[in-house]
Short mmCIF file of C-alpha atoms in Angstrom, two decimals:
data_model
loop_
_atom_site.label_atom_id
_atom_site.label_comp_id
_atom_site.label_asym_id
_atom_site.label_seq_id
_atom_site.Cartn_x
_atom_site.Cartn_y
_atom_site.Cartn_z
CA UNK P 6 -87.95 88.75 69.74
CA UNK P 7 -86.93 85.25 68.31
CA UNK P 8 -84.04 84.47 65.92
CA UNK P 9 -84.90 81.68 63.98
CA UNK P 10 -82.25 79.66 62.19
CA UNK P 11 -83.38 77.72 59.24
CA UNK P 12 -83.01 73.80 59.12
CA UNK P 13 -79.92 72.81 57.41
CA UNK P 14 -78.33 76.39 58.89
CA UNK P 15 -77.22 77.41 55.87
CA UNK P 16 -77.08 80.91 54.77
CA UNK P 17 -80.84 81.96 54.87
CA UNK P 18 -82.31 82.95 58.28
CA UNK P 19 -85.04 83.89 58.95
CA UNK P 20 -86.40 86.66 61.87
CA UNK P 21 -89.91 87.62 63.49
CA UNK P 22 -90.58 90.02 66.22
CA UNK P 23 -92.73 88.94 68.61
CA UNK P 24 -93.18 92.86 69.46
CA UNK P 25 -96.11 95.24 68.44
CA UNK P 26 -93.72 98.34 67.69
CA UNK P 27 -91.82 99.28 64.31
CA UNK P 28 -88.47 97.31 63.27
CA UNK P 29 -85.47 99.56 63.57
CA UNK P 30 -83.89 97.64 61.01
CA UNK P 31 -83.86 94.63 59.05
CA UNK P 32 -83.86 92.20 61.31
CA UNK P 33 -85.89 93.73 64.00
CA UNK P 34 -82.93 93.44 66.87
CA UNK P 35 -79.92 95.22 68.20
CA UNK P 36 -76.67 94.10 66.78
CA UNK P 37 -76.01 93.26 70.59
CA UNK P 38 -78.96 91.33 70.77
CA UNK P 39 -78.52 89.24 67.33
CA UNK P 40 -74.64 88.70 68.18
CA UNK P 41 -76.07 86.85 71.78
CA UNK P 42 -78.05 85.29 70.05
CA UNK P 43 -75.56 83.47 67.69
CA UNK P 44 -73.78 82.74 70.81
CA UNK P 45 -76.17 80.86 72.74
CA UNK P 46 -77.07 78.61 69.85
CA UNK P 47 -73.60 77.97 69.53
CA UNK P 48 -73.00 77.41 73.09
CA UNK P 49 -73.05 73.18 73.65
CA UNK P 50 -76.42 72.97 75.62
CA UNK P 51 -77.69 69.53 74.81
CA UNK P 52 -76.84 66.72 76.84
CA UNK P 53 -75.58 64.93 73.80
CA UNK P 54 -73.36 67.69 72.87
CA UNK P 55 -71.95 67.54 76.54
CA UNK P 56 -71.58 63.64 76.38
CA UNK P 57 -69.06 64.39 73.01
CA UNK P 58 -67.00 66.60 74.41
CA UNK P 59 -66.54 64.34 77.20
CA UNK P 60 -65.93 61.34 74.61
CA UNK P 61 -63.65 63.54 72.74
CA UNK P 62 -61.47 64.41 75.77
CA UNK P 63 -61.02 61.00 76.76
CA UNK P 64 -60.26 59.63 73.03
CA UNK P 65 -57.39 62.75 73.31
CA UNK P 66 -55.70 61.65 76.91
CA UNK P 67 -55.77 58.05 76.23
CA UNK P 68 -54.66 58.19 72.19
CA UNK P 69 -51.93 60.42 73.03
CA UNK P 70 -50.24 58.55 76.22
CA UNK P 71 -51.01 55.03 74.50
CA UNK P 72 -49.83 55.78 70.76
CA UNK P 73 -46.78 57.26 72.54
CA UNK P 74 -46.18 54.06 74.97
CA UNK P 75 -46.31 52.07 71.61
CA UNK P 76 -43.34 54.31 70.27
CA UNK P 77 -41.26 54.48 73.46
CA UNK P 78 -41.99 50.37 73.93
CA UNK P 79 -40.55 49.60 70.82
CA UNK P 80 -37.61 52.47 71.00
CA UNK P 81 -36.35 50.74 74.02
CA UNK P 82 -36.48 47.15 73.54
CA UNK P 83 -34.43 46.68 70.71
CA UNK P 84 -35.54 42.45 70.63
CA UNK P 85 -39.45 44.51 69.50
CA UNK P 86 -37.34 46.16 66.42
CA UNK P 87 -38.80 43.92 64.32
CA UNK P 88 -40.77 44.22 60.69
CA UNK P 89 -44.35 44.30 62.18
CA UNK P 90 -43.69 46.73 64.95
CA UNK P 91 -41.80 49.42 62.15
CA UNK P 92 -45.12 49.37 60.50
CA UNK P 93 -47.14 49.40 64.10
CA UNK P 94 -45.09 52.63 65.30
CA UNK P 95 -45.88 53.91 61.64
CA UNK P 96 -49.18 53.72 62.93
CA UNK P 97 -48.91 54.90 66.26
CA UNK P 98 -47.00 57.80 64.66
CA UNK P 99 -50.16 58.65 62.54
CA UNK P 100 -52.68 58.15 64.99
CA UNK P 101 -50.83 60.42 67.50
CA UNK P 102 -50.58 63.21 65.22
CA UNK P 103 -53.94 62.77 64.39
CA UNK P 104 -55.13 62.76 68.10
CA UNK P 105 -52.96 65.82 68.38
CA UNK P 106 -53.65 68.46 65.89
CA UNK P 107 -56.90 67.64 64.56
CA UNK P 108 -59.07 65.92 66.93
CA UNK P 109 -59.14 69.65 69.31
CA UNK P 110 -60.26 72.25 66.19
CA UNK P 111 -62.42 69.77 64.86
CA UNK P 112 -64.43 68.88 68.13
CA UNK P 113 -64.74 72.48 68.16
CA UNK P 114 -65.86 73.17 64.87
CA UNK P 115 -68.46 70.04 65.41
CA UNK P 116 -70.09 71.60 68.73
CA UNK P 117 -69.98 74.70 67.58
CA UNK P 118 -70.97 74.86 63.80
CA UNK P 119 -68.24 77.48 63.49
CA UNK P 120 -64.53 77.10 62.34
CA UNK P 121 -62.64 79.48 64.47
CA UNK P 122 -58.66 79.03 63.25
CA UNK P 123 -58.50 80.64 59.81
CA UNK P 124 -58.26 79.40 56.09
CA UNK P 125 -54.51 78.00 56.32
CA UNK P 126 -55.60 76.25 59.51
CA UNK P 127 -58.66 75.04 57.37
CA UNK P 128 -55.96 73.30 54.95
CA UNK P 129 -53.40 71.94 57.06
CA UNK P 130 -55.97 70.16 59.31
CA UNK P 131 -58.29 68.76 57.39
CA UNK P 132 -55.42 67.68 55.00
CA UNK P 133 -53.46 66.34 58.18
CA UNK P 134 -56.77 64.20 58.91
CA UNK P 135 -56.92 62.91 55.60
CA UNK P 136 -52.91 62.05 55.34
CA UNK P 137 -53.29 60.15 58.61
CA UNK P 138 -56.38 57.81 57.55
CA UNK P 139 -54.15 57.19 54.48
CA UNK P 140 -51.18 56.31 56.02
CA UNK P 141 -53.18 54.01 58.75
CA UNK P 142 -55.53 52.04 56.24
CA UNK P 143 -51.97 51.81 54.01
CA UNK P 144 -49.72 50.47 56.64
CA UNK P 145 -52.48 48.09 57.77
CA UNK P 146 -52.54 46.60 54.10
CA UNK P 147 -48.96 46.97 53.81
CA UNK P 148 -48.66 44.75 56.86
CA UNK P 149 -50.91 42.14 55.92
CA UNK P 150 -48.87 41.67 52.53
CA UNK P 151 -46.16 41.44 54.81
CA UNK P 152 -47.42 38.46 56.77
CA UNK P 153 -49.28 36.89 53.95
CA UNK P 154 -45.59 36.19 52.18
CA UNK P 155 -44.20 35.61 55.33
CA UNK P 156 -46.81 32.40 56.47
CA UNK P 157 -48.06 31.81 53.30
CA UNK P 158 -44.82 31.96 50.48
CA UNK P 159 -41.95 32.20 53.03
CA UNK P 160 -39.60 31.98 50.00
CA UNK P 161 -40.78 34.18 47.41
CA UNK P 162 -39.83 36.98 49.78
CA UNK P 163 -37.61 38.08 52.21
CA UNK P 164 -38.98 40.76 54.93
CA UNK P 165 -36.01 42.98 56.17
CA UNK P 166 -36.34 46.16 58.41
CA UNK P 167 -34.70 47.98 55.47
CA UNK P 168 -37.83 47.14 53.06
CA UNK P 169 -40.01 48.37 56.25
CA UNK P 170 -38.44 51.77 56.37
CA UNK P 171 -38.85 51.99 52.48
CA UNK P 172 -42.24 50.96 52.49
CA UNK P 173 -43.26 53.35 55.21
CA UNK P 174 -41.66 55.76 53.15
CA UNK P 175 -43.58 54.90 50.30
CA UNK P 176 -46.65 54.50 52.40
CA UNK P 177 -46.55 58.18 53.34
CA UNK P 178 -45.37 59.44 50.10
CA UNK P 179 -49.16 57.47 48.95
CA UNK P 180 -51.21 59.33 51.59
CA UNK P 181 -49.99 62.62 51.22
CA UNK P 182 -50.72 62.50 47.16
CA UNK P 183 -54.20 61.17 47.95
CA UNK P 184 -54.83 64.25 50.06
CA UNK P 185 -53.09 66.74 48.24
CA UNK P 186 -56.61 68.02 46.61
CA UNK P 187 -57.64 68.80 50.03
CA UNK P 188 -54.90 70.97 50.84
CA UNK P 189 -55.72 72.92 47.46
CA UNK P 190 -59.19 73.45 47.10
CA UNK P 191 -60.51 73.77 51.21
CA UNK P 192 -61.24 77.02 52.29
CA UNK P 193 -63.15 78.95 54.64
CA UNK P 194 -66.35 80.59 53.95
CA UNK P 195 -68.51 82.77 55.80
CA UNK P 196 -72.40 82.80 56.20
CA UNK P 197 -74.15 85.39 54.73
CA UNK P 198 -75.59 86.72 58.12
CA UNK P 199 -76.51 90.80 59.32
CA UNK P 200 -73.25 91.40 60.93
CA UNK P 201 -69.59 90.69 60.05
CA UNK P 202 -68.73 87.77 62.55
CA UNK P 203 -66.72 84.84 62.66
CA UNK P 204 -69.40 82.62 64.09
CA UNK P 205 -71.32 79.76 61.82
CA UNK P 206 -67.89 79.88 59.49
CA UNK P 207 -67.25 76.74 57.77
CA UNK P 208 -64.67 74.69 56.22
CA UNK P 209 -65.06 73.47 53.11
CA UNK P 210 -64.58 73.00 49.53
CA UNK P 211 -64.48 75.67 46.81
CA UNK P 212 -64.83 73.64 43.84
CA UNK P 213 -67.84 72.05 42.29
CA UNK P 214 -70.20 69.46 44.48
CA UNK P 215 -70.14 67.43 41.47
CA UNK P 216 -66.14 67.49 41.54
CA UNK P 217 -66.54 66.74 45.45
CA UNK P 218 -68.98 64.05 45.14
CA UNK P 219 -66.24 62.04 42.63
CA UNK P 220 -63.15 62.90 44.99
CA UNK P 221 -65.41 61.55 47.69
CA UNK P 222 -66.12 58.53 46.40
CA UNK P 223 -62.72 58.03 44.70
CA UNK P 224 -61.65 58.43 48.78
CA UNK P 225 -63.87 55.56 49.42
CA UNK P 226 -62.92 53.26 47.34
CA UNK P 227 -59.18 53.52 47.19
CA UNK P 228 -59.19 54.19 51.30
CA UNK P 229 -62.01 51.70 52.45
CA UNK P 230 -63.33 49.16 50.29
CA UNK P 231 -60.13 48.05 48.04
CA UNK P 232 -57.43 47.97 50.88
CA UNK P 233 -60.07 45.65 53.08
CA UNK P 234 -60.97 43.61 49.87
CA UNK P 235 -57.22 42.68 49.89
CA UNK P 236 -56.81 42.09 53.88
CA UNK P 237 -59.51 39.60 53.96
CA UNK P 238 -58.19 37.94 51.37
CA UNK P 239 -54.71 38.18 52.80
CA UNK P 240 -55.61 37.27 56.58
CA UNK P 241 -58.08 34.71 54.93
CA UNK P 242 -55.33 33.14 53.79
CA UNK P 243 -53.20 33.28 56.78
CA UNK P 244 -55.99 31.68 59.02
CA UNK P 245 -56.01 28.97 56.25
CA UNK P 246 -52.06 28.19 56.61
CA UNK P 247 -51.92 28.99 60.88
CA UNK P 248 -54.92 27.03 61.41
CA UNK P 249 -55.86 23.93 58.98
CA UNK P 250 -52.65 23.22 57.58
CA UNK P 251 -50.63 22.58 61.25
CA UNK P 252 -48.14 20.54 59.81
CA UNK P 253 -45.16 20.86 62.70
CA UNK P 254 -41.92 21.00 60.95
CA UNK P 255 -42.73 22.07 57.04
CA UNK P 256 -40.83 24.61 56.11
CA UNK P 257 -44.14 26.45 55.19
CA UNK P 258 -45.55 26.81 58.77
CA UNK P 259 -42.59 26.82 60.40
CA UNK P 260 -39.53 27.55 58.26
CA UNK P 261 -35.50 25.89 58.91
CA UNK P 262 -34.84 24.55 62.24
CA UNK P 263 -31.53 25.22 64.07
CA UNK P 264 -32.23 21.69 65.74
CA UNK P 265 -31.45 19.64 63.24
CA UNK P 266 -31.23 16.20 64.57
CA UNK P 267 -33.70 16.23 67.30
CA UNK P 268 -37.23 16.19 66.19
CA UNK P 269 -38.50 16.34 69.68
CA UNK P 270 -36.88 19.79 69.61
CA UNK P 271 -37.56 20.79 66.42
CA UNK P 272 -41.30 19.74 66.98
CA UNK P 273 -41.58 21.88 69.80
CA UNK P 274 -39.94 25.10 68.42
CA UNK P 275 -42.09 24.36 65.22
CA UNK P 276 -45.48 24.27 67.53
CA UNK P 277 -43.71 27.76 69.44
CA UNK P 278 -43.07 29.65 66.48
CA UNK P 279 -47.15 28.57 64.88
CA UNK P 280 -48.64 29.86 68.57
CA UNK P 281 -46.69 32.80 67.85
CA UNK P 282 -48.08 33.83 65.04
CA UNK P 283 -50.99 32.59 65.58
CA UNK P 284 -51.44 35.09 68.59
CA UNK P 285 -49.59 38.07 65.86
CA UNK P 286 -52.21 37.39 63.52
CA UNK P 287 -54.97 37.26 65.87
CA UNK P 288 -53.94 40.56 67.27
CA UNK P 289 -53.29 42.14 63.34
CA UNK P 290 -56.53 41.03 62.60
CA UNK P 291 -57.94 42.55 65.42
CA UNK P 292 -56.92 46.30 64.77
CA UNK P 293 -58.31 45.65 60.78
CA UNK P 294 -61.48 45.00 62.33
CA UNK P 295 -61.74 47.53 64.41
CA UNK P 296 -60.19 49.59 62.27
CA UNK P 297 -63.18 48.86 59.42
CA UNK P 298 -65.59 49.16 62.19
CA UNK P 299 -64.69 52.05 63.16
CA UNK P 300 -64.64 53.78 59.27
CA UNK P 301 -67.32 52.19 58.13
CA UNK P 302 -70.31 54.82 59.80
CA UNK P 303 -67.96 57.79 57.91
CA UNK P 304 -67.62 56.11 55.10
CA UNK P 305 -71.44 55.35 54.29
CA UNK P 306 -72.55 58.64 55.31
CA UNK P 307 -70.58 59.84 52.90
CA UNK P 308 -71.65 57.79 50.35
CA UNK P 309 -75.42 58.03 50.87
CA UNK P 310 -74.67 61.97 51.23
CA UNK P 311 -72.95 61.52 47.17
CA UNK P 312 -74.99 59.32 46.02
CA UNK P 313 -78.84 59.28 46.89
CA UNK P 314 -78.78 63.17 48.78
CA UNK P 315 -78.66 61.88 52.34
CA UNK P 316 -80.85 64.90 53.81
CA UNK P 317 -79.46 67.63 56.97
CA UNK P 318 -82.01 66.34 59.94
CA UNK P 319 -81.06 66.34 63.76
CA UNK P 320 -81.01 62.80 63.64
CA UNK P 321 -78.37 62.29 60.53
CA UNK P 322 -76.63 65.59 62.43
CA UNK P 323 -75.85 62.78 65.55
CA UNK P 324 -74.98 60.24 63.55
CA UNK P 325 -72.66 62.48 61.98
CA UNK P 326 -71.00 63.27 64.85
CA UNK P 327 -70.92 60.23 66.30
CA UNK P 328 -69.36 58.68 63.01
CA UNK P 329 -66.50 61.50 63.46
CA UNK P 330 -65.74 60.62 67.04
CA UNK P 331 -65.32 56.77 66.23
CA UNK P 332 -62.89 57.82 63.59
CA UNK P 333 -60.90 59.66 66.10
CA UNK P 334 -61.59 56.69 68.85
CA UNK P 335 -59.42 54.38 66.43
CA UNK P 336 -56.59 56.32 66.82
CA UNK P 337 -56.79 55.66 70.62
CA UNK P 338 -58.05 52.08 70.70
CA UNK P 339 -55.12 49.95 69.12
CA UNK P 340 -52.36 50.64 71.72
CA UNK P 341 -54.92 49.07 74.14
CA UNK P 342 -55.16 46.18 71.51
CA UNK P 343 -51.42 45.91 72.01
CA UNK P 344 -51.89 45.62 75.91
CA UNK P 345 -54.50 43.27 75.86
CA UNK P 346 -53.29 40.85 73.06
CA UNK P 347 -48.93 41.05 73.22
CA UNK P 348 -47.29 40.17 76.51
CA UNK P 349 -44.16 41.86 74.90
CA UNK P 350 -45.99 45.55 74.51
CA UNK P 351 -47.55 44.84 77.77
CA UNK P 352 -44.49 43.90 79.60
CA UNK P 353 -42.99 47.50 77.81
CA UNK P 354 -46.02 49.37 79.28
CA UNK P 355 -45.37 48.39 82.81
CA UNK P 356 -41.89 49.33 82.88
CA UNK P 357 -42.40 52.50 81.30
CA UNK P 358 -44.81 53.29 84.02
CA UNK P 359 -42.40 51.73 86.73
CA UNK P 360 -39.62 54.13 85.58
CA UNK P 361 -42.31 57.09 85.97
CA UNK P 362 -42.51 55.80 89.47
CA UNK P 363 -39.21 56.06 90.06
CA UNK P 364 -37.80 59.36 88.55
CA UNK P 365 -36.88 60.93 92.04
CA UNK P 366 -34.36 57.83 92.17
CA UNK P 367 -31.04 59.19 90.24
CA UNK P 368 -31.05 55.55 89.00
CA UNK P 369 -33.88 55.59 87.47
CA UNK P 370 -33.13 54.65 84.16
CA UNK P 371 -30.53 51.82 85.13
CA UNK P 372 -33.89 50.02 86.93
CA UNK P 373 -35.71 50.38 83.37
CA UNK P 374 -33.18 49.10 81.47
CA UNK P 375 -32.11 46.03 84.46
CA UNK P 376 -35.92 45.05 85.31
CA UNK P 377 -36.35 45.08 80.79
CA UNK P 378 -33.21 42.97 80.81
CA UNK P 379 -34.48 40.47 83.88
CA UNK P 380 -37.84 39.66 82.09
CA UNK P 381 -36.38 38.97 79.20
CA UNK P 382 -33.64 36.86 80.49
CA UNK P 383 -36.20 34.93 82.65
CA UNK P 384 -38.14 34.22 79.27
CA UNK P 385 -35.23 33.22 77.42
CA UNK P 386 -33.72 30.88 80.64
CA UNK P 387 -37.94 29.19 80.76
CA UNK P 388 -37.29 28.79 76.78
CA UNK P 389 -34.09 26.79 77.20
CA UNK P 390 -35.97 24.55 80.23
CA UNK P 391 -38.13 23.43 78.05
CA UNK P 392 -35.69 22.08 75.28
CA UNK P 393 -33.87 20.21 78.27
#
């Protein structure tokens, strides 16, 4: 006896019996039989299934330790408290919760074709997922405002870490309006199979498709293609002032000088403060890209699925999948962007793991804060060698 799923595993099935004798009932099995069945089919057995779980558990340990290291970095050194790093640990923030309440029922619900956790669970997930993409793609474009005035019209505004903390609060305020129809009309809904079970359950949308297919595509536009439409031209712009216009000690590249007086000084704070942001911007820059990189398989799934009727094969199935983990694998890859690209977060990392090392000493907490203190007084003292 064979249960046969149909191809998009909808709510049709269909059922043969490979037996000669009669059919008990209608579908020609035991209810024990059919209910094993449904389990080995949703049972990962593919190698490819087996391979995302394994991506998906690594994307959870390393988002959650390195979103958190981004937090407690900044926390502690209080010279890191500055404009750029609010928005970064606004990030962080996001992509942690992200890592941590939707990436585990949604990996899940992927391998398993079955949503197991209710219809209020349904909601809050799914809208939590949404709220955090929101608040990520908006504090990335919210940041590269922020350092577009700063290089580029260093007079026409003044960045304070008040104006941070009330644009992050607008910034979530945004994403959680954008989702809101999420947390409304998702629900659960059960296939229409021979016995009541959870299994093969979805999550989805009660209204109409054509009311999904404009929310989708409203999701794209405002979420993907008009906040990166204004960071390339922002970070265009930036490379334009940081690169080909090097003019040490304008007041656009490199603003007032304390060392008024000695322009062999001045000149080489000037040429300091352009590497600096040079290697900010280069590192801001990075995370958009990856960030767009990473959204962009999502995003045009979607809209071939809205617009032309993307069919349900096993191949568009993967790349499905695939697209979802890569979402999920942002969250995790910008603290390593940090590591690789800031001394100052990767000087933070260390010492957090130092003090790890160290919790049996009592004094544990006095070597975090001395060994912080040294580096940066080292810094500081090779800083003041150089003006000599």
């Amino acid at each position: 006896m064979n249960l046969i799923p149909t191809e998009d595993m909808g709510e049709n099935w269909t059922y043969s019996n490979s037996s000669s004798g009669r059919c008990t009932n209608e579908y020609c099995v035991s209810d024990e039989d059919y209910l094993s069945m449904i389990e080995d089919y949703i049972f990962p057995s593919s190698t490819y299934e087996w391979i995302l779980i394994f991506l998906h558990i690594t994307v959870f340990l390393v988002g959650l330790i390195g979103n958190a290291l981004v937090s407690v970095s900044v926390y502690r050194n209080h010279s890191m408290r500055t404009v750029t790093n609010y928005f970064i640990v606004n990030l962080a923030v996001a992509d942690f919760l992200v890592i941590l309440i939707c990436l585990p029922p949604t990996v899940l619900w992927d391998v398993t074709k079955t949503w197991f956790f209710g219809s209020i669970t349904c909601k809050l997930v799914l809208y939590l997922q949404n709220v955090s993409v929101g608040v990520s793609v908006l504090t990335l474009t919210f940041i590269s405002v922020d350092r577009w005035y700063a290089i580029c019209h260093p007079l026409s505004f003044k960045s304070t870490p008040s104006r941070a903390k009330s644009s992050i609060f607008l910034i979530w305020s945004i994403a959680i309006l954008i989702a809101l129809p999420e947390a409304i009309v998702l629900d659960t809904r059960k296939k229409t199979l021979p016995v009541d079970i959870v299994y093969l359950t979805d999550c989805t949308h009660t209204w109409s498709e054509n009311s999904v297919r404009i929310y989708q595509l409203f999701l794209i536009l405002v979420l993907y293609v008009a906040p990166f439409s204004l960071m390339a031209y922002t970070y265009y712009q930036i490379t334009r002032v940081l690169w080909n216009k090097n003019i040490p000690g304008s007041a656009r590249t490199c603003g007032n000088s304390t060392f008024v007086g000695r322009s062999a000084v001045r000149s080489t704070t000037c040429e300091s403060q352009i590497r600096s942001r040079r290697k900010a911007s280069k590192m801001l820059i990075a995370v958009v890209v990856m960030f767009s990189l990473c959204y962009f398989p999502v995003h045009l799934i979607n809209l071939l699925r809205y617009t032309v009727g993307l069919p349900q094969t096993p191949a568009t199935t993967v790349v499905s999948l695939l697209s979802h983990w890569l979402c999920y694998a942002n969250s995790a890859i910008n603290p390593i962007i940090y590591n690789i690209m800031n001394g100052k977060f990767r000087q933070e990392f260390k010492n957090t793991f130092t003090c790890q090392c160290w919790k049996k000493n009592s004094r544990a907490s006095y070597f975090c804060k001395y060994t912080s203190t040294v580096s940066h007084s080292d810094k500081r003292i090779h800083e003041l060698a150089n003006f000599s």
